[in-house]
Structure formats: structure tokens, C-alpha cells
Short mmCIF file of C-alpha atoms in Angstrom, two decimals:
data_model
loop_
_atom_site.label_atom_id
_atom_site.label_comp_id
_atom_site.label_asym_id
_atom_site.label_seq_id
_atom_site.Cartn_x
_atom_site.Cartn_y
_atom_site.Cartn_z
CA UNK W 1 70.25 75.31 113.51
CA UNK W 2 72.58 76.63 110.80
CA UNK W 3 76.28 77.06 111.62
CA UNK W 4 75.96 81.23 111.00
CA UNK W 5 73.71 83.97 110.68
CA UNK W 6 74.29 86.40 108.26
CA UNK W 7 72.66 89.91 109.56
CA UNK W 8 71.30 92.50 106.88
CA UNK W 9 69.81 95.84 107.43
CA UNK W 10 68.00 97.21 104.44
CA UNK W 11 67.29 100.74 103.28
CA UNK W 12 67.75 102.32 100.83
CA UNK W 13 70.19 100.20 98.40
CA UNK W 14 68.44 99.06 95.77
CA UNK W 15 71.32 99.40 92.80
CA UNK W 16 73.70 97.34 95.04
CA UNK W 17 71.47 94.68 96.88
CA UNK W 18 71.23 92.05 94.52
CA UNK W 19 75.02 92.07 94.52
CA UNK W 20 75.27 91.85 98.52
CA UNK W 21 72.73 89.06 98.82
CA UNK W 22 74.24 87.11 96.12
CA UNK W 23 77.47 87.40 97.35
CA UNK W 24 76.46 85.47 100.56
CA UNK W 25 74.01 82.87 98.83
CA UNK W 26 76.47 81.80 96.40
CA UNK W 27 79.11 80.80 98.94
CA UNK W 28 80.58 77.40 98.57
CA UNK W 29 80.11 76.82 102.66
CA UNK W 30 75.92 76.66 102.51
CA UNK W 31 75.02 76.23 106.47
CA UNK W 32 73.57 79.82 106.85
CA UNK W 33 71.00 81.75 106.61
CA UNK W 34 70.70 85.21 105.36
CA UNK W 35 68.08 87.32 107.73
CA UNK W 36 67.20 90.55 105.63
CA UNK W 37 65.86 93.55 107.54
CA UNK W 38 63.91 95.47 105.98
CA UNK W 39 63.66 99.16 107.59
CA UNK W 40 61.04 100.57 105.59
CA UNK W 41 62.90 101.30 102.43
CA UNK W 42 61.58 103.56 100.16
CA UNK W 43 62.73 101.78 97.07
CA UNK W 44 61.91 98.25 95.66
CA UNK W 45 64.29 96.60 98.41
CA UNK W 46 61.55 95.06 100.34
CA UNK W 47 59.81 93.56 96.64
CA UNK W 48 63.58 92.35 96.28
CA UNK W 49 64.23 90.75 99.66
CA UNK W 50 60.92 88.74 99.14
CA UNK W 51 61.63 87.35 95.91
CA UNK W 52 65.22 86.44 97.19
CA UNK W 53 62.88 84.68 100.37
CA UNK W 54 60.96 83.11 97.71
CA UNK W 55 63.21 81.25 95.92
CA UNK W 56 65.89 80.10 98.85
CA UNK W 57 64.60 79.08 102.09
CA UNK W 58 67.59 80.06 103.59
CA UNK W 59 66.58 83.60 103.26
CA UNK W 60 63.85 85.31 106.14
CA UNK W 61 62.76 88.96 105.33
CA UNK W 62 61.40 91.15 108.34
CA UNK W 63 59.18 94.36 107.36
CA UNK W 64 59.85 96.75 109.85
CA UNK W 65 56.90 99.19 109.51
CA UNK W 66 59.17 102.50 110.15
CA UNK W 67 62.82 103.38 109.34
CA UNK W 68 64.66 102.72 112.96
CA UNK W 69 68.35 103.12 112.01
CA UNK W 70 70.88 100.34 110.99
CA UNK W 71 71.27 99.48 114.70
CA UNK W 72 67.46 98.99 115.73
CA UNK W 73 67.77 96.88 112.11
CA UNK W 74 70.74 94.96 113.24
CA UNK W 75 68.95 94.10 116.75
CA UNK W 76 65.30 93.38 115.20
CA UNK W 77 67.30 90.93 112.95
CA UNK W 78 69.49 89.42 115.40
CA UNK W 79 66.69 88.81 117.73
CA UNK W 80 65.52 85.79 115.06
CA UNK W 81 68.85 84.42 114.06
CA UNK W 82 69.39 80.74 115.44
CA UNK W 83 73.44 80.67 114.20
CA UNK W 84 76.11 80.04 116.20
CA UNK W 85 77.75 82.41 115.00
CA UNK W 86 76.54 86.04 113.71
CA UNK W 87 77.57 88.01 111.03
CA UNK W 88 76.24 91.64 110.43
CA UNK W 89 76.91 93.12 107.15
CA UNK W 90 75.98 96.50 105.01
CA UNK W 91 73.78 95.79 102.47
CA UNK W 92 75.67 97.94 99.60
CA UNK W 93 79.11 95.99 100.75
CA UNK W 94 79.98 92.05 99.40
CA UNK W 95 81.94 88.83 100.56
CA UNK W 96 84.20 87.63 98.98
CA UNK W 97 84.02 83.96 97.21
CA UNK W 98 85.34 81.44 99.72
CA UNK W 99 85.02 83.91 102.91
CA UNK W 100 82.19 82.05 104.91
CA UNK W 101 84.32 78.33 104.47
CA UNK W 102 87.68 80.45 105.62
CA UNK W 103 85.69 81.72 108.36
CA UNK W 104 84.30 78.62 109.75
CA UNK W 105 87.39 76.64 109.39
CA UNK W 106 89.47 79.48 111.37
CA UNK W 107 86.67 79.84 114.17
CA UNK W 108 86.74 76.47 115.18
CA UNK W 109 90.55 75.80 114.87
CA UNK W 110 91.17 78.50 117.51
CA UNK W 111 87.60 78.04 119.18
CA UNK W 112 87.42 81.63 119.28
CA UNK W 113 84.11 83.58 120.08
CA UNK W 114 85.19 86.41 117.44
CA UNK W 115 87.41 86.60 114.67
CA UNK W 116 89.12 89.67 113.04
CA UNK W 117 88.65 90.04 109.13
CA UNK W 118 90.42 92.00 106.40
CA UNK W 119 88.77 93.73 104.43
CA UNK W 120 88.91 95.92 101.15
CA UNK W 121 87.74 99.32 100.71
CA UNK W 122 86.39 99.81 97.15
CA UNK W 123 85.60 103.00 95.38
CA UNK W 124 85.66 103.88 91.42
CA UNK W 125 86.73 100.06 90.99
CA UNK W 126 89.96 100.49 92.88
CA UNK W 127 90.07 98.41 96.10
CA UNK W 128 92.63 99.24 98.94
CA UNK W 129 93.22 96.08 101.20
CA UNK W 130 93.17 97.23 104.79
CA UNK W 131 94.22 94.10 106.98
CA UNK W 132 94.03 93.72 111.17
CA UNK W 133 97.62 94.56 111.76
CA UNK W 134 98.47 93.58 115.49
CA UNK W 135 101.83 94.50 116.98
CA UNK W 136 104.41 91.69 117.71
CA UNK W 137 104.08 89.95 120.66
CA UNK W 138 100.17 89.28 120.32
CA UNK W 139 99.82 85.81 120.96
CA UNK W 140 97.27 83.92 118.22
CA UNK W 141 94.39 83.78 120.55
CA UNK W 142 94.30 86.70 122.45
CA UNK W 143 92.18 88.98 124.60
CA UNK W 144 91.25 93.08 124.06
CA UNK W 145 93.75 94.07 126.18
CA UNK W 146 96.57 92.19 124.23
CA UNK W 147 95.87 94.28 121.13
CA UNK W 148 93.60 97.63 122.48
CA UNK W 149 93.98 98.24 118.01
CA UNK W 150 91.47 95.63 117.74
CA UNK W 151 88.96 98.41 118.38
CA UNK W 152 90.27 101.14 115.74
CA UNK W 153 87.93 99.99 113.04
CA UNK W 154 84.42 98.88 114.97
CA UNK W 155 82.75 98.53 111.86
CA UNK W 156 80.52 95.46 112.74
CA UNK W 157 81.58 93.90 109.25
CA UNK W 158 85.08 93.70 110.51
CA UNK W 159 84.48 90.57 112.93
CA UNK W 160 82.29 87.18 113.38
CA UNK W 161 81.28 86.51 116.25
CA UNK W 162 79.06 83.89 118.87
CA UNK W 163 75.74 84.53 119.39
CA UNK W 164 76.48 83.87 122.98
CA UNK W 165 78.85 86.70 123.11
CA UNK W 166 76.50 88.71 121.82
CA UNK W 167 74.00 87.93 124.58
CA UNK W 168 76.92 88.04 127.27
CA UNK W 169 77.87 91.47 125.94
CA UNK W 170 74.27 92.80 126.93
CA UNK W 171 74.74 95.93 125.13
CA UNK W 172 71.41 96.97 123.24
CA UNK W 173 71.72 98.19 119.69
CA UNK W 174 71.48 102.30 119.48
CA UNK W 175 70.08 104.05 116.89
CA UNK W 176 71.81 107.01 115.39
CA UNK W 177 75.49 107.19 113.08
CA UNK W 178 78.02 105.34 114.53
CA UNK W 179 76.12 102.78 116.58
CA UNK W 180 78.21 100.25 115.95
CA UNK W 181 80.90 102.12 118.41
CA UNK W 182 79.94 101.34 121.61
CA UNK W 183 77.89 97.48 120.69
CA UNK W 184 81.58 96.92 119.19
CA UNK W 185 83.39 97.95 122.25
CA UNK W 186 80.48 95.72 124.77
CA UNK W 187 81.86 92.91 122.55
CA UNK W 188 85.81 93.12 122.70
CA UNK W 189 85.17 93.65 126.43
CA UNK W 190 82.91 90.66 126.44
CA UNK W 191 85.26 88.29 124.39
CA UNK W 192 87.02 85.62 125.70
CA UNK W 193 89.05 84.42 122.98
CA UNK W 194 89.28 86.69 119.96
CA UNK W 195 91.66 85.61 116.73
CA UNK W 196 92.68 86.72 113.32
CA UNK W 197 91.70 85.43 109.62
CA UNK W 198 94.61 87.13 107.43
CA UNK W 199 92.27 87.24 104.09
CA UNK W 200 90.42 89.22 102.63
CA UNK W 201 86.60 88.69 103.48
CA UNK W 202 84.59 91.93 102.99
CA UNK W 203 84.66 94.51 100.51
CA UNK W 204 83.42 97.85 101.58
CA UNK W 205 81.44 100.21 98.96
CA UNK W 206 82.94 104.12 99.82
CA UNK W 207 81.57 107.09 98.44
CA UNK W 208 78.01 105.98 97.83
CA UNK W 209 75.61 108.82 97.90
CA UNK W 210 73.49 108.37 100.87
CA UNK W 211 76.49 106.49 103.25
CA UNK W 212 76.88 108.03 106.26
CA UNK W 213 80.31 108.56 104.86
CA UNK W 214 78.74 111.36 102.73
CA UNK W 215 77.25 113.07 105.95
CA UNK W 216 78.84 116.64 107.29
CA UNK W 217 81.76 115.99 108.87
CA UNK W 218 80.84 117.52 111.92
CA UNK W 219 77.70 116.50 112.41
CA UNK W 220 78.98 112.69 112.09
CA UNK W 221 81.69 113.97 114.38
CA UNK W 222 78.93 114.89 117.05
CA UNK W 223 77.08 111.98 116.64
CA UNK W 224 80.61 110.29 117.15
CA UNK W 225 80.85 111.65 120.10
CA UNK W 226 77.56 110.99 121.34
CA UNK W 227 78.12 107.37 120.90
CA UNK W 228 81.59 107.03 122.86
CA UNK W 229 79.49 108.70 125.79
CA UNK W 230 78.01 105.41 125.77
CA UNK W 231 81.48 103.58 125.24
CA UNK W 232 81.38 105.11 128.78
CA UNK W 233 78.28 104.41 130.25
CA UNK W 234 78.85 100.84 129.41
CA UNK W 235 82.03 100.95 131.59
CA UNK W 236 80.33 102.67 134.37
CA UNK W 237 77.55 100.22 134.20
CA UNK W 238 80.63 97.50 134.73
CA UNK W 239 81.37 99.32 138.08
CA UNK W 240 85.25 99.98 136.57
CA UNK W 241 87.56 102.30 138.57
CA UNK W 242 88.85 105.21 136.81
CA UNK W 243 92.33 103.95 136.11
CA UNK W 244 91.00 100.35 135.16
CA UNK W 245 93.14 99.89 131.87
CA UNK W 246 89.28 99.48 129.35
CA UNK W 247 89.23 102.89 130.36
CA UNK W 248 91.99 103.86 129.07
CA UNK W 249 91.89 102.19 125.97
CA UNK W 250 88.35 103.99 125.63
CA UNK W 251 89.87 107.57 125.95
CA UNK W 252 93.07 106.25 123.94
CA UNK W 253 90.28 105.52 120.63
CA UNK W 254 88.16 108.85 121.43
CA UNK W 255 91.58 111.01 121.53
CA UNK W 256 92.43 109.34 117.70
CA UNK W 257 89.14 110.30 116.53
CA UNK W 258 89.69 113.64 117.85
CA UNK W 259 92.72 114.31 115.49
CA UNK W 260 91.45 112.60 112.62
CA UNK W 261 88.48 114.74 112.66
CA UNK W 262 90.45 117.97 113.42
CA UNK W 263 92.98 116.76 110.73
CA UNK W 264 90.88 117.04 107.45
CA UNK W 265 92.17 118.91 105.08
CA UNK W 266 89.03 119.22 102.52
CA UNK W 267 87.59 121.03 105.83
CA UNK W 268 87.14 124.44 105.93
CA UNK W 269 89.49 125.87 108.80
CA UNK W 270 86.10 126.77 111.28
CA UNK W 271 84.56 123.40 111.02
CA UNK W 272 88.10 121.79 111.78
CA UNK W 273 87.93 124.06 115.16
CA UNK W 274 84.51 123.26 115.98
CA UNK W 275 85.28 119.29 115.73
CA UNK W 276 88.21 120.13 117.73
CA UNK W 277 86.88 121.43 120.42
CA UNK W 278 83.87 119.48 120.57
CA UNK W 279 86.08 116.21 120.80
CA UNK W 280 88.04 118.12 123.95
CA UNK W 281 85.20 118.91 125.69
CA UNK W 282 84.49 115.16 125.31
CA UNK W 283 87.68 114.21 126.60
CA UNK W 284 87.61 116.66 129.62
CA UNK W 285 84.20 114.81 130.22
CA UNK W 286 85.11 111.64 130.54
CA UNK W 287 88.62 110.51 129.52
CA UNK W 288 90.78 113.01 131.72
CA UNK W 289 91.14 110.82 134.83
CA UNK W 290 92.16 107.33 132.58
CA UNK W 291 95.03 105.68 132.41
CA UNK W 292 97.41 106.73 128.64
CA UNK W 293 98.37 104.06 126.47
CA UNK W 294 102.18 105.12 125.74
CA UNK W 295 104.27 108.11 125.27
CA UNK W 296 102.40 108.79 122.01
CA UNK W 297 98.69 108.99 123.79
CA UNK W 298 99.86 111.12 126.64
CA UNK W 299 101.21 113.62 124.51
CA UNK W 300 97.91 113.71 122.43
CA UNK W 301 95.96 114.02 125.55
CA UNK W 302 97.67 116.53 126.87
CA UNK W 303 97.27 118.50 123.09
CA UNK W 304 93.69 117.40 123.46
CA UNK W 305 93.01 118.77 127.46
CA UNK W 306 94.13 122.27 126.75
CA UNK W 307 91.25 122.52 124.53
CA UNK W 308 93.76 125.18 121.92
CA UNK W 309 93.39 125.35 118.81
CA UNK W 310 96.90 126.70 118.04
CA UNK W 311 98.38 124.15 120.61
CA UNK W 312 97.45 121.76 118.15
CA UNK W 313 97.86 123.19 115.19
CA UNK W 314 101.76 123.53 116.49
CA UNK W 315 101.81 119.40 117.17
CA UNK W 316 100.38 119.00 113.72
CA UNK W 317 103.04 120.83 112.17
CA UNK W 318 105.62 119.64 114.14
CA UNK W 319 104.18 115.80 112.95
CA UNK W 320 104.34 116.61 109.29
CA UNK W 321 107.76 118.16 109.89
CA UNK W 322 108.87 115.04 111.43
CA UNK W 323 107.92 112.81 108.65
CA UNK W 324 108.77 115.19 105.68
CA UNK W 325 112.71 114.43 107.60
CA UNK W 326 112.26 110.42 107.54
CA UNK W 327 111.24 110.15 104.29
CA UNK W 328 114.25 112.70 103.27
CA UNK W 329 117.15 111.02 101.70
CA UNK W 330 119.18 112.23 104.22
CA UNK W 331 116.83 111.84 107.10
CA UNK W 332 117.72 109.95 110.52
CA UNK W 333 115.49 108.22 112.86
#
């Protein structure tokens, strides 16, 4: 069995594949293999993935016979691998040289079940780094609890993990944008021992025509929402009370996404309204009754539960007041 299991859904990405694959076969750490899902692409990925299969035996290819969505990809994939550990990854993104030995070496000096990644964002040839950033006070090996931020970005790609957690985490993978909310949130629950690899693994392609990135805002926002509802269900399905703290971290990450999506300003002023009050009808759903996480999340919650526009509109003034003062020369606080 090979050490790790690199997880590829395919569709779709022909200008950028070759890139992605090679990016993972060229790695100086060479106990993987690279399990390419193909779901139905209507390009030349699938002629691709084969000759890749051809030439390195390390490489599988599965045909799926009709597009099912990265997560149905992701799950027909994972169902072959034979790693220890699993890695899913977006077939228009790369690794970075080195990332796979760094990984390996970090796992199994903390013995940790999944480990935490920075990443780069990457658009026009610019990257941004954006690193895991835990508070002070989180201890090396830690559990979800310690650091609830663990959760902010669930972006599969962000974190390696066992394949036994995956199992133990007995979350199926959904189909539809922004599947990889609740499987992320099944594993962080799951995870017994969960660390940090401060280096840049991943770089993440933005902007491409096509990414879900490029999809109306409020539909993603709806299918967002959608997808916490199961963040839910999975919690329910645990048999948590209402004020169990998972809970609360749940409705602490829906409330976030509910400002961020209210808060863009390309937006028209309607469709910022709409996401709003989509997101509180979510929260008045499901989140009302859970424990906040700080001054900070109570106050957004209770912006949030009165479901009004303007009542937010005045917090989000009153925030960009507040930091137009700190960054004054003369500012306090």
C-alpha cells in the first residue's frame, strides 16, 4: 500500500491538468498514487488522464459515465484509494515542489490523523500566501475545539488526512457547490489529533472561468446555505444537545458567511439584501438556540436574528468607522 492517496476530480480543465498532475508525479517523496476521476469531461481530460495512466503506474483513471459533481468524484475516487493517508485536490490547482516529503515527515512526527496546510491563492501570476493562523494558546497537537478557526477555510485541499478518519467521520460526499462544507466539518469533529505544517503546500488557481468562484453570488450563497443545513443534520445525527459547544461553532461559521456574503461591494444593493436575509432565515432555523463564541459572535447574531437590513447596514458602518480611527494617526485602541 502506498503511504498517500492523492484524490483528483476531473472536469472540465483541460488547459491546467497537465500542470496539476505533474505537480504531484514529480514530487521528490514517490510513495503515492495519483487516483484521477474522471466525471465525464467534455474536453480531452479523460484522453489525458489515460496517457498519464499509461506511462506511470502510479496513476489509476476512473470513467465515470455522467458528470456527478466534485463530491460524488471525490467519493467514487476515494472508494479505491489504499493510502494511509488521503489527499483531495482541484485539478486546475498545484503542489508545490517538496510538499508531499514536508507532509509525511510532519504527519508522523505529531502522529496526527490531519494536518493543516498553507496555501497560496494565485491569480494573474500574483500569489497571496494565506497560512492557518491559530490563536495563542493552541497547543501543537490539538483538537477542533482548541482552534473552532480550523474550520473557516473547508476547502478539502487545505488538510491531509487518514483514511481511517475518513471512514470514522461517516459523512457521505454531497453533490452540489460547496460540498466540501459539511464532509469538512464530519472530519474536524471526527479528528483526534489534528496539527499544523507552516509551509506553503497548495497553490489555488482564482478567477478561472468555469470555478464555482465565477458562479452568482447568490446562488452560491443558497447553495451555501443548503450545505450548512447538513453541517446540522450531521450534528443531529450525533444526538448533540442544543448548547453542546460543535453547535456553536457551527452557527459561529454560518453567521461569518452571512456577512461576508451581505458585505460585497461589487454586489448590486438588492442581491446584498436577498443574501442577507436568506442567511437569517438560516440562522433563525437552526443556529438561534447555540451557544456564541465571544463578545464578537453574539453581537453578530444578534445583527443576524433581527433579520434588518438597516440593522446591519448600521453595524457595518459603525465597523468601517471603527477601523478608519485605528489606522488614523491619531487613533486609540
Amino acid at each position: 500500500m502506498p503511504a498517500l492517496s492523492v484524490i483528483v476530480p476531473v472536469h472540465g480543465v483541460e488547459p491546467y491538468l497537465r500542470q496539476c498532475l505533474d505537480s504531484v508525479l514529480t514530487q521528490s517523496f514517490t510513495d503515492l498514487e495519483l487516483i484521477a476521476v474522471d466525471d465525464a469531461s467534455p474536453d480531452n481530460c479523460g484522453q489525458i488522464l489515460d496517457g498519464y495512466a499509461t506511462r506511470d503506474p502510479r496513476v489509476r483513471v476512473i470513467h465515470l459515465d455522467r458528470n456527478v459533481g466534485q463530491g460524488p468524484a471525490r467519493g467514487a475516487g476515494f472508494a479505491t484509494a489504499t493510502g494511509d493517508y488521503v489527499w483531495f485536490i482541484d485539478s486546475d490547482d498545484w503542489l508545490a515542489e517538496g510538499a508531499v516529503a514536508a507532509i509525511l515527515d510532519r504527519i508522523r512526527a505529531t502522529a496526527a490523523d490531519m494536518l493543516l496546510l498553507d496555501s497560496a491563492f494565485v491569480a494573474g501570476g500574483e500569489s497571496t500566501v494565506h497560512p492557518m493562523q491559530p490563536p495563542p494558546g493552541v497547543p501543537e497537537v490539538f483538537r477542533f475545539l482548541d482552534w473552532p478557526g480550523a474550520f473557516h477555510n473547508p476547502a478539502p485541499w487545505t488538510r491531509v488526512v487518514t483514511r481511517e478518519l475518513v471512514v470514522r467521520a461517516g459523512l457521505p460526499f454531497h453533490p452540489g457547490w460547496h460540498q466540501d462544507v459539511p464532509f469538512t466539518f464530519a472530519l474536524l469533529v471526527a479528528a483526534q489529533r489534528i496539527a499544523l505544517l507552516r509551509r506553503v503546500c497548495y497553490f489555488y488557481r482564482t478567477g478561472r472561468p468555469g470555478s464555482i468562484t465565477a458562479k452568482p453570488a447568490e446562488a452560491r450563497c443558497r447553495m451555501l446555505i443548503e450545505q450548512s443545513r447538513r453541517v446540522y443534520e450531521h450534528l443531529d445525527s450525533r444526538r448533540l444537545p442544543p448548547d453542546d459547544p460543535l453547535r456553536g461553532v457551527a452557527t459561529q461559521w454560518l453567521v461569518l458567511r452571512g456577512f461576508v456574503g451581505s458585505a460585497q461591494p461589487d454586489l448590486p444593493a438588492p442581491v446584498r439584501r436577498a443574501i442577507f436575509a436568506q442567511f437569517a432565515a438560516a440562522y433563525r432555523r437552526h443556529g438561534r438556540a447555540t451557544p456564541a463564541i465571544g463578545l464578537g459572535d453574539a453581537v453578530r447574531r444578534r445583527v443576524l436574528g433581527s433579520g434588518s437590513w438597516w440593522t446591519y447596514r448600521a453595524y457595518a458602518a459603525a465597523g468601517a468607522t471603527r477601523r478608519l480611527i485605528r489606522r488614523s494617526p491619531t487613533g486609540r485602541g
